[in-house]
Amino acid sequence: MNRYNFKTVETKWQSFWEKNKTFQVKINLDKKKFYCLEMFPYPSGKIHMGHVRNYTIGDVLARYKSLQGFNVLHPMGWDSFGLPAENAAKQNNLDPKIWTEKNISVMKTQLKKLGLSIDWDREISTCSKKYYKHQQKFFLDLYDKGLVYRKESYVNWDPIEKSVLANEQVIDGKGWRSGVTVERKKLNQWFFNISKFSEELLNGLDKLDSWPNKVKTMQKNWIGKSFGCEIDFNLEKNDQVKSIKCFTTRPDTLFGMSFLAVSIDHPISKFYQDKNEFKKFKEECSKTGTTEEAIAQAEKIGFKTDLKAINPLDKTKKVPVYFANFVLMDYGFGAVFGCPAHDQRDLDFARKYKLKVTPVVEPINQAGHMYDTFTKQFVISSGCKAYTGPGKIFNSDFLNGLKAPEESIIKTIEYLEKNNIGKKKINFRLKDWGVSRQRYWGCPIPIAYDENNNIKKIPLENLPVELPENINLKTNGNPLDHVESWKNITIDGKKYKRETDTLDTFVDSSWYFLRFCSPKNEKKGFNIEDVKYWMPVDQYIGGVEHAILHLLYSRFFMQAINFNQKEFNITEPFSGLFTQGMVCHETYKSQQGNWLSPDEYELAKSRGEKIQIGSSLADSSGNFSERVRIPERAPQGKAYKIMSSSDEVTATIVHNIKPSKIKVSKESASKGEELTITGNGLPVDIGARVFMTNIPVAVSPTPRTDSEGNLQVDIIIPRVPSDPINKLVKL
């Protein structure tokens, strides 16, 4: 028996399928439909093992359903706008469109060789004007529905990408692509009103029986429905401000209140905006991102006002009012009351500013907790953390003895409502989706402005708004800001300036599954009858990393299309979801930060080039190096811990390396001890990993200066692959 000749046999049948359009499908009312879809790829230039794994799973399912007699839709497209293409174009002096189209051609050829049962007749690309023309129409439609708006707000600014990030795109206080700490910046931005559908998005999860529970839990937590109440805090003898309203989920801890904190954007800030101290405080706050993660990690700082808030449950107690960097204007009313004993953030703040700490919830299980020697009451001593668990209320007048939180919250809200001090309220964690991006390679926003900055919708007959060609991508900021011939337009004989921001690429992927239903419809993004037949997607396949971003945005898009219309009644895009797991392997990057394939890695290694493996640089000798960055503007000194699988790690860093003068508090440390690293009196933003125990770590004597004026030094770490991995991690 002859061996199976893959090349001959596969080529034969793939040619047959293509010639006979075997996998091309049309609406057939005599058959049950099955819509099988894998998350479409970004055209990076080559397919990888993750693509093969993902599309093979979908292909097996699509073929199985077809054999069962289903009318199977199994399409493919390209998520082709985005920053990687723009960056690649910059580096290679190419037009992003040319770079993207070349990559699509290569990847399409590779995918076809896999012999997948794909209806290539439905192929789409999000950077095609045939696609984004309809996206611009959707934008204007949602604007007319009141689901799109523009406002000035603080945003997450990625200093590397030079662009805004949505909250969902900030992970652990860092940009999801760049990995650098985001900054706080105030800009005029376009928003999708996703928060309007918080309740619908939350309730809809209960109907998705064929979704992984993990994904549904992640979305539920992100939407974050919370029950509490809003409270009016009267202020002591102030003619300008009578009261401050806030939302809280724990009104039962009011007797433990020791301060009131408000956002720097709170309406009362107008009374302090001319004070130099307040201006400096606002500038310091700008170094903190706008996400909950960024705020949680930042040092809690405040600016004390001359105001005092009156405790609504005990009018004899008055507490100071602070502006604080951990309070956001878009949550609740931009104000919170601080109960340090039962919230760690509040406790950190209270200790910093020497405020009173009064416990009001006593643990039911007293073992392991601190009690005052004389009063025998539960206390939060100087070395203890805030107590956030359940217990029994004390130090709280009429609430004493109630179980917390189940009894005490209800009783407190009843009292507040009865006395017209507060009222029950439901709040959501989910914030509106900021979709403005300050970059070239994205879908243009179909909006213009007159000389008074009034908004003008681009007329439908003038769509699509196309991107200008042959522009300079190496300018500072948004390249579109520098193209006057494109910015300046005339509509109905009147002069306007185009919006230069482009849409977040997640907008592109929030409706592509609808376009697959009617890919050739030039008048509409999709035909209603096509959608009624094919939607929802019966089986969606893709990574769990998209649980919040893509999947939540796609669900919002369906809600938005349904809003105030009767034709379209499908609210959930994906009835079944499969998250396929990860293929784990070392990744490779060049010293310039470009991704390398295994073949390219071997070639670069043979030339003796430094290659990033994982998060560490390795030279041809197998030594690793990590880059140490000394920012021009740096916060106060940061501590680092040696974490090791062994009992002890020695990390020797050479002192007084000129001109950087890198210093470490001590030359070695036991596991768990702290090391403080500084350079020229400034902290070093270090991401080093120590790969072995008891091996010296040397600093190279040739520091460099990057384009932003930051000093950079390499820490060289000899690699012995058999040794355990130890990490130097920032606290």
XYZ file of C-alpha atoms in Angstrom:
731
model
C 0.000 0.000 0.000
C 1.366 3.389 -1.028
C 1.853 6.119 1.565
C -0.756 8.858 1.619
C 0.583 11.711 -0.527
C -0.675 14.783 1.220
C 0.444 17.282 -1.383
C -1.137 15.434 -4.310
C -4.394 14.367 -2.666
C -5.049 17.583 -0.758
C -4.315 19.768 -3.779
C -6.643 17.660 -5.950
C -9.621 17.931 -3.647
C -9.042 21.541 -2.699
C -9.077 22.418 -6.396
C -12.285 20.421 -6.838
C -13.973 22.206 -3.902
C -12.964 25.627 -5.188
C -14.028 24.927 -8.804
C -17.396 23.498 -7.771
C -17.985 25.984 -4.939
C -18.659 23.043 -2.623
C -18.911 25.145 0.523
C -20.823 28.065 -0.917
C -24.224 28.378 0.778
C -27.485 30.204 0.215
C -30.667 30.540 2.235
C -32.599 27.280 2.044
C -35.864 27.320 3.971
C -36.190 23.547 3.544
C -33.122 22.964 5.724
C -32.216 23.808 9.280
C -29.396 26.342 9.343
C -26.167 26.112 11.312
C -23.925 29.168 11.575
C -20.392 28.147 12.571
C -17.912 30.970 13.114
C -14.383 31.307 14.457
C -13.106 34.709 15.593
C -11.586 36.185 12.446
C -7.832 36.780 12.372
C -5.737 39.910 12.291
C -3.656 39.782 9.073
C -0.222 39.822 10.703
C 1.431 38.131 7.739
C 1.545 34.432 8.608
C -0.849 32.013 10.213
C 0.329 30.355 13.411
C -0.492 27.265 15.434
C -3.308 29.086 17.234
C -5.033 29.760 13.907
C -4.651 26.129 12.820
C -6.063 24.872 16.111
C -8.998 27.287 16.119
C -10.075 26.876 12.506
C -9.661 23.102 12.581
C -12.108 22.895 15.494
C -14.629 24.969 13.542
C -14.037 22.971 10.378
C -14.689 19.630 12.074
C -17.941 20.964 13.506
C -19.049 22.568 10.233
C -18.440 19.342 8.275
C -20.201 17.273 10.937
C -23.309 19.487 10.823
C -23.276 19.446 7.041
C -23.254 15.632 7.054
C -26.241 15.766 9.411
C -28.178 17.674 6.758
C -27.822 21.226 8.070
C -27.379 24.226 5.793
C -23.998 25.339 7.157
C -22.632 28.878 6.979
C -18.867 28.853 7.649
C -17.291 32.149 6.503
C -13.926 33.879 6.899
C -12.728 37.478 7.001
C -9.994 39.815 8.228
C -9.903 42.148 11.219
C -7.622 44.411 9.253
C -7.580 47.906 10.777
C -5.392 48.629 13.791
C -2.161 49.915 15.251
C 0.116 46.952 14.331
C -0.339 47.717 10.632
C 0.328 51.404 11.235
C 3.489 50.640 13.217
C 4.697 48.122 10.624
C 4.122 50.700 7.885
C 6.177 53.248 9.834
C 9.065 50.840 10.287
C 9.104 49.650 6.682
C 8.123 52.893 4.934
C 5.014 51.251 3.517
C 1.400 52.275 3.187
C -0.661 50.412 5.851
C -3.159 49.428 3.158
C -0.467 47.821 1.009
C 1.081 46.066 4.008
C -2.324 44.754 5.133
C -3.438 43.568 1.699
C -0.131 41.760 1.169
C -0.529 39.967 4.508
C -4.117 39.009 3.697
C -2.977 37.488 0.405
C -0.282 35.406 2.132
C -2.509 34.236 4.978
C -5.406 33.410 2.655
C -3.089 31.197 0.594
C -1.895 29.468 3.770
C -5.437 28.941 5.094
C -6.605 27.502 1.771
C -3.840 24.897 1.993
C -5.471 23.619 5.186
C -8.494 22.573 3.124
C -11.036 24.192 5.424
C -14.735 24.085 4.505
C -14.967 27.880 4.186
C -17.344 29.825 1.969
C -14.724 32.172 0.525
C -17.399 33.885 -1.533
C -18.435 35.682 1.681
C -14.941 36.931 2.536
C -14.824 40.415 4.128
C -12.101 42.786 5.292
C -12.805 45.524 7.837
C -10.392 47.968 6.160
C -12.348 47.751 2.892
C -14.511 50.780 2.189
C -17.276 48.344 1.201
C -17.272 47.290 4.852
C -16.623 50.450 6.835
C -19.076 52.461 4.717
C -21.823 50.586 6.528
C -20.058 50.948 9.861
C -20.142 54.716 9.389
C -23.871 54.470 8.660
C -24.346 52.500 11.892
C -22.438 55.206 13.774
C -24.762 57.914 12.464
C -27.801 55.762 13.160
C -26.715 55.249 16.760
C -26.005 58.996 17.005
C -29.592 59.703 15.955
C -30.788 57.201 18.574
C -28.848 59.036 21.293
C -26.499 56.081 21.780
C -23.405 57.961 20.565
C -22.207 61.188 22.165
C -19.125 63.385 22.509
C -17.818 64.838 25.725
C -14.638 66.003 27.396
C -13.448 63.462 29.896
C -10.411 61.907 31.447
C -9.207 58.976 29.417
C -6.611 56.231 29.591
C -3.700 57.511 27.538
C -1.108 55.045 26.300
C 2.166 57.010 26.053
C 3.680 54.457 23.659
C 0.724 54.037 21.295
C -0.095 57.762 21.656
C -3.755 56.840 21.777
C -6.734 56.420 24.070
C -7.609 53.028 25.533
C -11.008 51.863 26.747
C -11.153 50.655 30.361
C -11.442 47.106 29.061
C -8.126 47.569 27.180
C -6.213 48.401 30.338
C -4.956 45.346 32.198
C -3.322 45.757 35.616
C -2.942 49.474 34.930
C -1.079 48.885 31.637
C -1.988 49.079 27.956
C -3.170 45.731 26.604
C -0.754 45.925 23.652
C 2.127 48.141 24.788
C 2.393 46.868 28.352
C 3.267 50.350 29.678
C 1.507 52.186 32.490
C -1.383 54.303 31.200
C -1.692 57.972 32.063
C -4.680 60.164 32.797
C -5.475 62.740 30.127
C -8.454 65.007 29.418
C -9.710 64.934 25.822
C -12.881 65.383 23.813
C -13.938 61.844 22.977
C -16.719 59.934 21.265
C -18.558 57.379 23.403
C -20.983 54.530 22.808
C -23.650 54.500 25.526
C -23.134 50.855 26.495
C -24.075 51.557 30.135
C -27.670 52.214 29.014
C -28.000 48.472 28.455
C -26.315 47.311 31.680
C -29.430 45.539 32.923
C -30.162 43.919 29.542
C -26.568 42.753 29.115
C -26.573 41.288 32.610
C -29.930 39.514 32.321
C -29.112 38.212 28.846
C -26.287 36.094 30.269
C -28.809 33.885 32.053
C -30.216 32.795 28.687
C -26.835 31.762 27.259
C -26.883 28.138 28.379
C -24.209 27.122 25.878
C -21.623 29.634 27.105
C -18.836 28.685 29.542
C -19.738 29.706 33.082
C -16.293 31.290 33.436
C -16.984 33.745 30.634
C -20.446 34.618 31.951
C -19.021 35.215 35.421
C -16.327 37.506 33.989
C -18.956 39.569 32.195
C -21.241 39.681 35.239
C -18.377 40.965 37.366
C -17.438 43.556 34.756
C -21.022 44.837 34.438
C -21.023 44.878 38.236
C -24.562 45.401 39.465
C -24.490 46.713 43.025
C -27.259 47.544 45.477
C -26.922 50.448 47.837
C -28.247 53.914 48.373
C -27.529 57.529 47.565
C -26.993 59.853 50.501
C -26.972 63.642 50.795
C -24.201 64.787 53.153
C -24.921 68.269 54.474
C -21.929 70.562 54.909
C -21.151 72.670 57.934
C -21.888 76.387 57.522
C -20.965 76.921 53.878
C -22.685 79.463 51.677
C -21.304 78.107 48.383
C -21.963 74.384 48.839
C -24.889 73.068 50.864
C -24.479 69.300 50.408
C -22.581 66.562 48.581
C -24.363 63.486 47.223
C -22.678 60.083 47.123
C -23.507 56.442 46.380
C -22.506 53.612 48.701
C -23.075 49.876 48.919
C -22.366 49.905 52.678
C -24.469 52.594 54.337
C -24.432 50.437 57.487
C -20.826 51.539 58.137
C -21.709 55.254 58.359
C -20.950 55.386 62.090
C -17.348 54.518 61.171
C -17.050 57.416 58.715
C -13.912 59.571 59.147
C -13.746 61.530 55.860
C -15.608 62.349 52.645
C -13.660 62.145 49.378
C -14.625 63.657 46.016
C -13.237 63.506 42.481
C -10.992 66.303 41.224
C -13.709 66.883 38.593
C -16.489 67.242 41.168
C -18.557 70.447 40.809
C -17.035 71.846 44.025
C -13.614 71.876 42.300
C -14.536 75.227 40.705
C -14.046 76.857 44.112
C -10.441 75.644 44.284
C -9.275 75.800 40.658
C -7.323 79.034 41.197
C -5.323 77.675 44.132
C -1.750 76.703 43.183
C -1.730 73.803 45.628
C -4.852 72.357 44.021
C -3.381 72.793 40.521
C -0.292 70.837 41.596
C -2.509 68.148 43.103
C -4.479 67.803 39.841
C -1.223 67.468 37.913
C -0.123 64.692 40.249
C -3.479 62.940 39.781
C -2.937 62.939 36.007
C -0.194 60.340 36.506
C -2.848 57.858 37.654
C -4.906 56.015 35.024
C -8.691 56.061 35.002
C -9.328 52.342 35.453
C -10.124 50.693 38.764
C -6.966 48.602 38.420
C -4.739 51.646 37.896
C -6.324 53.450 40.828
C -6.012 50.403 43.068
C -2.283 50.179 42.375
C -1.546 53.902 42.716
C -0.588 55.586 45.956
C -3.701 57.157 47.508
C -3.270 60.918 47.725
C -5.632 63.714 48.738
C -6.081 67.474 48.910
C -7.807 68.713 52.056
C -10.525 71.309 51.560
C -11.926 73.727 54.133
C -15.240 71.862 54.084
C -16.668 69.571 56.732
C -19.372 66.980 56.084
C -21.976 66.094 58.708
C -22.623 62.424 59.415
C -26.353 61.926 58.574
C -26.760 59.313 61.336
C -24.982 61.338 64.002
C -25.127 65.083 63.363
C -22.649 65.759 66.187
C -19.882 64.192 64.109
C -18.237 66.210 61.353
C -15.496 64.936 59.048
C -13.074 66.656 56.638
C -13.724 66.699 52.887
C -10.840 65.790 50.570
C -10.248 65.681 46.874
C -8.782 62.230 46.251
C -7.137 60.535 43.270
C -9.039 57.272 43.817
C -12.502 58.804 43.288
C -13.829 58.901 39.694
C -16.520 61.303 38.552
C -18.237 58.704 36.387
C -18.995 56.351 39.285
C -21.998 57.241 41.391
C -21.834 60.981 41.978
C -18.078 61.384 42.088
C -18.024 61.201 45.890
C -17.535 58.488 48.520
C -17.477 58.451 52.296
C -14.515 56.785 53.936
C -14.863 54.076 56.576
C -11.188 53.122 57.073
C -11.789 50.185 59.397
C -13.641 48.219 56.710
C -12.114 49.264 53.389
C -8.397 48.873 52.691
C -8.270 51.818 50.306
C -9.898 54.051 52.917
C -7.559 52.696 55.582
C -4.452 53.477 53.511
C -5.756 56.994 52.987
C -6.652 57.495 56.658
C -3.237 56.345 57.847
C -1.500 58.653 55.371
C -3.457 61.690 56.627
C -3.736 60.546 60.273
C -7.524 60.246 60.285
C -9.602 58.375 62.848
C -10.211 54.636 62.380
C -13.441 53.470 64.067
C -14.478 49.808 63.604
C -18.228 49.225 63.384
C -18.316 45.575 62.242
C -17.040 42.962 64.677
C -15.995 39.538 63.278
C -18.301 36.719 64.370
C -15.312 34.443 64.755
C -13.079 36.352 67.167
C -10.072 34.071 66.810
C -7.148 35.689 65.040
C -8.402 39.280 65.447
C -7.187 42.175 67.614
C -9.120 43.352 70.674
C -8.442 46.308 72.970
C -6.944 45.156 76.290
C -9.171 47.403 78.401
C -12.434 47.830 76.457
C -12.315 44.293 74.990
C -13.643 45.776 71.750
C -12.502 44.840 68.266
C -9.818 47.222 66.922
C -7.777 47.779 63.768
C -4.238 48.147 65.067
C -1.435 49.880 63.169
C -0.150 46.692 61.576
C -3.550 45.240 60.636
C -5.510 45.337 57.414
C -9.079 46.585 57.141
C -11.718 44.039 58.104
C -14.042 43.446 55.122
C -15.808 40.254 56.157
C -19.226 39.607 57.718
C -19.930 40.153 61.387
C -22.024 41.973 63.950
C -22.580 45.742 64.092
C -21.280 47.677 67.124
C -20.355 51.319 67.881
C -23.427 52.202 65.798
C -26.334 53.276 68.000
C -29.617 51.771 66.700
C -27.803 49.331 64.416
C -25.918 47.588 67.219
C -26.272 43.820 67.277
C -27.508 43.445 63.694
C -25.875 40.930 61.368
C -23.682 42.605 58.754
C -24.257 43.005 55.937
C -27.580 41.153 55.395
C -29.570 42.823 58.222
C -27.689 46.053 58.791
C -27.845 47.393 55.208
C -31.631 46.946 54.975
C -32.165 48.615 58.371
C -29.903 51.552 57.481
C -31.585 52.211 54.129
C -35.011 52.067 55.812
C -33.877 54.713 58.314
C -32.332 56.956 55.651
C -35.454 56.817 53.449
C -37.793 57.395 56.386
C -35.857 60.518 57.362
C -35.412 61.770 53.755
C -31.631 61.520 54.050
C -31.082 58.928 51.333
C -32.815 56.442 49.056
C -32.296 52.956 47.700
C -30.382 52.838 44.407
C -28.917 50.319 41.974
C -25.583 51.105 40.351
C -23.496 49.444 37.664
C -19.756 49.185 37.309
C -19.964 49.188 33.496
C -18.860 52.505 31.948
C -19.599 53.888 28.522
C -17.271 52.745 25.760
C -14.823 55.405 24.571
C -14.317 54.697 20.854
C -12.082 57.592 19.739
C -8.532 56.637 18.758
C -5.790 59.095 17.776
C -4.320 57.157 14.860
C -4.503 56.887 11.085
C -5.248 53.250 10.259
C -8.830 52.933 11.441
C -12.385 53.640 10.328
C -12.883 57.439 9.980
C -15.618 58.865 12.196
C -18.268 60.422 9.864
C -18.475 63.737 11.703
C -17.350 67.289 10.937
C -17.339 70.564 12.918
C -18.136 74.139 11.972
C -16.103 77.159 13.075
C -17.929 77.134 16.435
C -17.188 73.447 16.980
C -20.816 72.470 16.403
C -21.303 68.890 15.221
C -22.239 68.196 11.598
C -23.049 64.678 10.443
C -21.486 63.704 7.141
C -24.414 63.232 4.697
C -25.152 59.597 3.809
C -24.574 60.304 0.117
C -20.987 61.355 0.977
C -20.146 58.024 2.622
C -17.793 56.353 2.931
C -15.410 58.880 4.440
C -12.157 57.447 3.130
C -8.696 57.784 4.606
C -6.212 60.011 2.749
C -3.344 58.237 0.999
C 0.408 58.798 0.979
C 0.559 60.648 4.301
C 3.442 61.020 6.740
C 2.960 58.465 9.518
C 6.044 59.550 11.456
C 4.546 62.783 12.760
C 3.871 63.326 16.459
C 0.404 62.376 17.605
C -2.398 61.608 15.175
C -1.135 61.727 11.546
C -4.586 62.845 10.327
C -4.260 66.093 12.280
C -1.524 67.150 9.858
C -3.410 66.547 6.585
C -5.127 69.900 6.018
C -6.345 69.016 2.513
C -8.305 66.114 3.995
C -9.467 67.864 7.149
C -11.011 70.854 5.368
C -14.266 70.034 3.560
C -17.321 71.836 2.225
C -20.874 70.576 2.854
C -23.824 72.420 1.304
C -21.576 75.372 0.530
C -20.370 75.735 4.127
C -16.835 75.041 5.387
C -16.187 72.369 8.020
C -13.305 70.410 9.545
C -13.438 66.625 9.676
C -13.140 64.613 12.872
C -9.557 63.281 12.824
C -10.012 60.513 15.398
C -10.725 57.053 14.029
C -12.852 54.341 15.608
C -11.555 51.744 18.022
C -10.931 48.543 16.028
C -13.197 46.679 18.417
C -16.061 48.521 16.694
C -15.057 46.759 13.461
C -15.401 43.335 15.076
C -18.625 44.128 16.937
C -20.866 43.472 13.931
C -18.813 41.522 11.352
C -20.858 38.377 11.994
C -23.895 40.283 10.625
C -22.021 41.295 7.489
C -21.265 37.637 6.726
C -25.027 37.189 6.299
C -25.138 39.779 3.466
C -21.528 40.394 2.365
C -22.384 41.789 -1.069
C -25.227 44.120 -0.113
C -24.019 47.584 -1.151
C -26.990 49.551 0.217
C -27.102 48.058 3.731
C -24.680 46.471 6.165
C -26.973 43.477 6.236
C -30.326 42.378 4.869
C -32.990 41.784 7.521
C -34.259 38.599 5.886
C -30.716 37.182 5.664
C -30.114 37.940 9.326
C -33.440 36.441 10.414
C -32.431 33.193 8.699
C -28.759 32.908 9.737
C -28.558 34.627 13.124
C -27.686 34.034 15.862
C -24.315 32.345 15.399
C -24.952 28.779 16.575
C -21.347 28.062 17.519
C -18.734 30.755 18.078
C -15.143 29.685 18.686
C -12.335 31.824 20.060
C -10.084 32.726 22.966
C -11.285 33.404 26.507
C -9.126 36.560 26.432
C -12.014 38.161 24.500
C -14.537 37.472 27.265
C -14.941 41.121 28.176
C -13.765 43.167 25.218
C -15.043 41.663 22.003
C -17.872 39.510 23.340
C -19.362 42.255 25.506
C -19.102 44.856 22.742
C -20.747 42.497 20.235
C -23.637 41.933 22.641
C -23.995 45.709 23.083
C -24.069 46.210 19.322
C -27.037 43.862 18.999
C -28.846 45.750 21.761
C -28.081 49.058 20.044
C -29.390 47.901 16.654
C -32.571 46.663 18.332
C -33.123 49.924 20.198
C -36.237 51.828 19.046
C -37.020 49.618 16.043
C -39.241 46.604 15.419
C -37.698 44.865 12.387
C -34.708 43.414 14.163
C -35.459 41.288 17.221
C -32.278 39.256 17.813
C -30.599 40.467 20.993
C -27.807 37.923 21.483
C -25.260 37.399 18.678
C -23.822 34.036 19.776
C -26.059 31.302 21.170
C -23.114 28.914 21.674
C -19.554 29.776 22.667
C -16.482 27.567 22.852
C -13.186 28.866 24.265
C -10.523 26.588 22.932
C -7.594 27.082 25.326
C -4.016 28.030 24.566
C -1.111 26.582 22.640
C 1.943 27.310 24.797
C 5.370 27.888 23.284
C 8.229 30.321 23.634
C 7.721 33.572 21.740
C 10.487 35.483 20.019
C 11.070 39.174 19.388
C 13.947 41.011 17.773
C 15.837 43.707 19.655
C 13.688 46.207 17.722
C 10.547 44.636 19.174
C 9.372 42.798 16.043
C 7.843 39.320 16.396
C 9.950 36.519 14.945
C 8.906 33.149 13.596
C 10.950 30.097 14.703
C 12.823 30.205 11.365
C 13.584 33.901 11.772
C 14.691 33.231 15.352
C 17.196 30.598 14.232
C 18.532 32.958 11.572
C 18.889 35.871 13.995
C 20.513 33.604 16.569
C 23.081 32.429 13.997
C 23.990 36.088 13.377
C 24.602 36.648 17.095
C 21.678 39.086 17.479
C 19.890 39.667 20.773
C 16.491 38.004 20.794
C 13.667 38.439 23.262
C 12.430 35.042 24.469
C 9.294 35.471 26.526
C 9.970 38.708 28.383
C 13.754 38.432 28.536
C 16.467 39.233 25.986
C 18.912 36.457 25.118
C 22.112 36.898 23.156
C 23.839 34.231 21.085
C 25.687 32.981 24.190
C 22.418 32.257 25.942
C 22.731 35.193 28.354
C 19.588 37.143 29.133
C 19.270 40.877 29.618
C 16.466 43.040 30.881
C 15.996 46.722 30.196
C 15.882 49.103 33.120
C 14.099 52.368 32.491
C 14.679 55.557 34.497
C 11.791 57.959 33.807
C 12.328 61.718 33.599
C 9.262 62.248 35.729
C 9.027 59.544 38.285
C 6.886 58.994 41.373
C 8.376 58.280 44.777
C 10.712 55.327 45.280
C 9.299 51.865 44.595
C 10.092 48.636 46.381
C 10.813 45.313 44.740
C 10.720 41.788 46.136
C 12.848 38.812 45.319
C 10.532 35.860 44.703
C 12.168 32.469 44.379
C 11.377 28.779 44.407
C 14.457 28.340 46.590
C 15.213 29.766 50.013
C 17.636 32.472 48.904
C 18.450 34.572 45.852
C 21.523 36.729 45.366
C 20.991 39.672 43.044
C 24.125 41.825 42.850
C 23.692 45.053 40.919
C 26.842 47.109 40.261
C 26.847 50.457 42.034
C 27.638 53.863 40.605
C 27.587 53.060 36.930
C 27.965 56.432 35.263
C 26.031 58.339 34.103
C 23.024 56.448 35.407
C 24.344 55.635 38.912
C 22.146 52.601 39.417
C 21.936 51.718 43.101
C 20.288 49.008 45.147
C 19.571 49.128 48.838
C 21.480 45.894 49.519
C 23.452 43.467 47.395
C 21.579 40.330 48.386
C 18.295 39.449 49.968
C 16.553 36.432 51.379
C 13.347 35.290 49.765
C 10.574 37.798 50.424
C 12.864 40.655 51.515
C 12.513 44.045 49.865
C 15.066 45.723 47.594
C 14.770 49.389 46.618
C 16.436 50.284 43.329
C 17.220 53.894 42.431
C 19.172 55.845 39.802
C 20.254 59.472 40.197
C 17.775 59.760 43.034
C 14.934 58.573 40.807
C 13.283 55.173 41.014
C 14.047 52.666 38.313
C 11.084 51.160 36.458
C 12.466 47.643 36.368
C 10.962 44.537 34.874
C 13.903 42.204 35.456
C 13.544 38.458 35.978
C 16.266 36.578 37.844
C 16.601 33.173 36.205
C 18.769 31.442 38.747
C 19.746 31.261 42.356
C 23.080 32.483 43.642
C 24.215 33.862 40.246
C 25.463 37.497 40.091
C 23.432 39.937 38.060
C 25.648 42.561 36.391
C 24.668 45.920 34.909
C 26.197 46.756 31.527
C 28.479 49.832 31.607
C 26.937 51.414 28.485
C 23.671 53.123 29.361
C 21.623 54.580 26.481
C 19.190 57.427 26.159
C 15.925 56.838 24.264
C 13.994 59.353 22.181
C 12.089 60.563 25.244
C 15.214 61.244 27.261
C 14.937 58.188 29.493
C 18.148 56.423 30.507
C 18.247 52.709 29.667
C 20.615 50.084 31.024
C 20.778 46.318 30.493
C 20.909 43.903 33.415
C 22.763 40.810 32.210
C 21.602 37.491 33.658
C 23.473 34.297 32.648
C 20.989 31.602 31.735
C 21.088 28.003 32.873
C 17.885 26.452 31.504
C 17.757 23.692 34.093
C 17.669 26.118 37.003
C 14.380 27.231 38.565
C 12.842 30.508 37.437
C 12.923 33.290 39.994
C 11.277 36.654 39.515
C 12.061 40.188 40.650
C 8.588 41.681 40.858
C 7.299 45.176 41.660
C 5.208 45.491 44.817
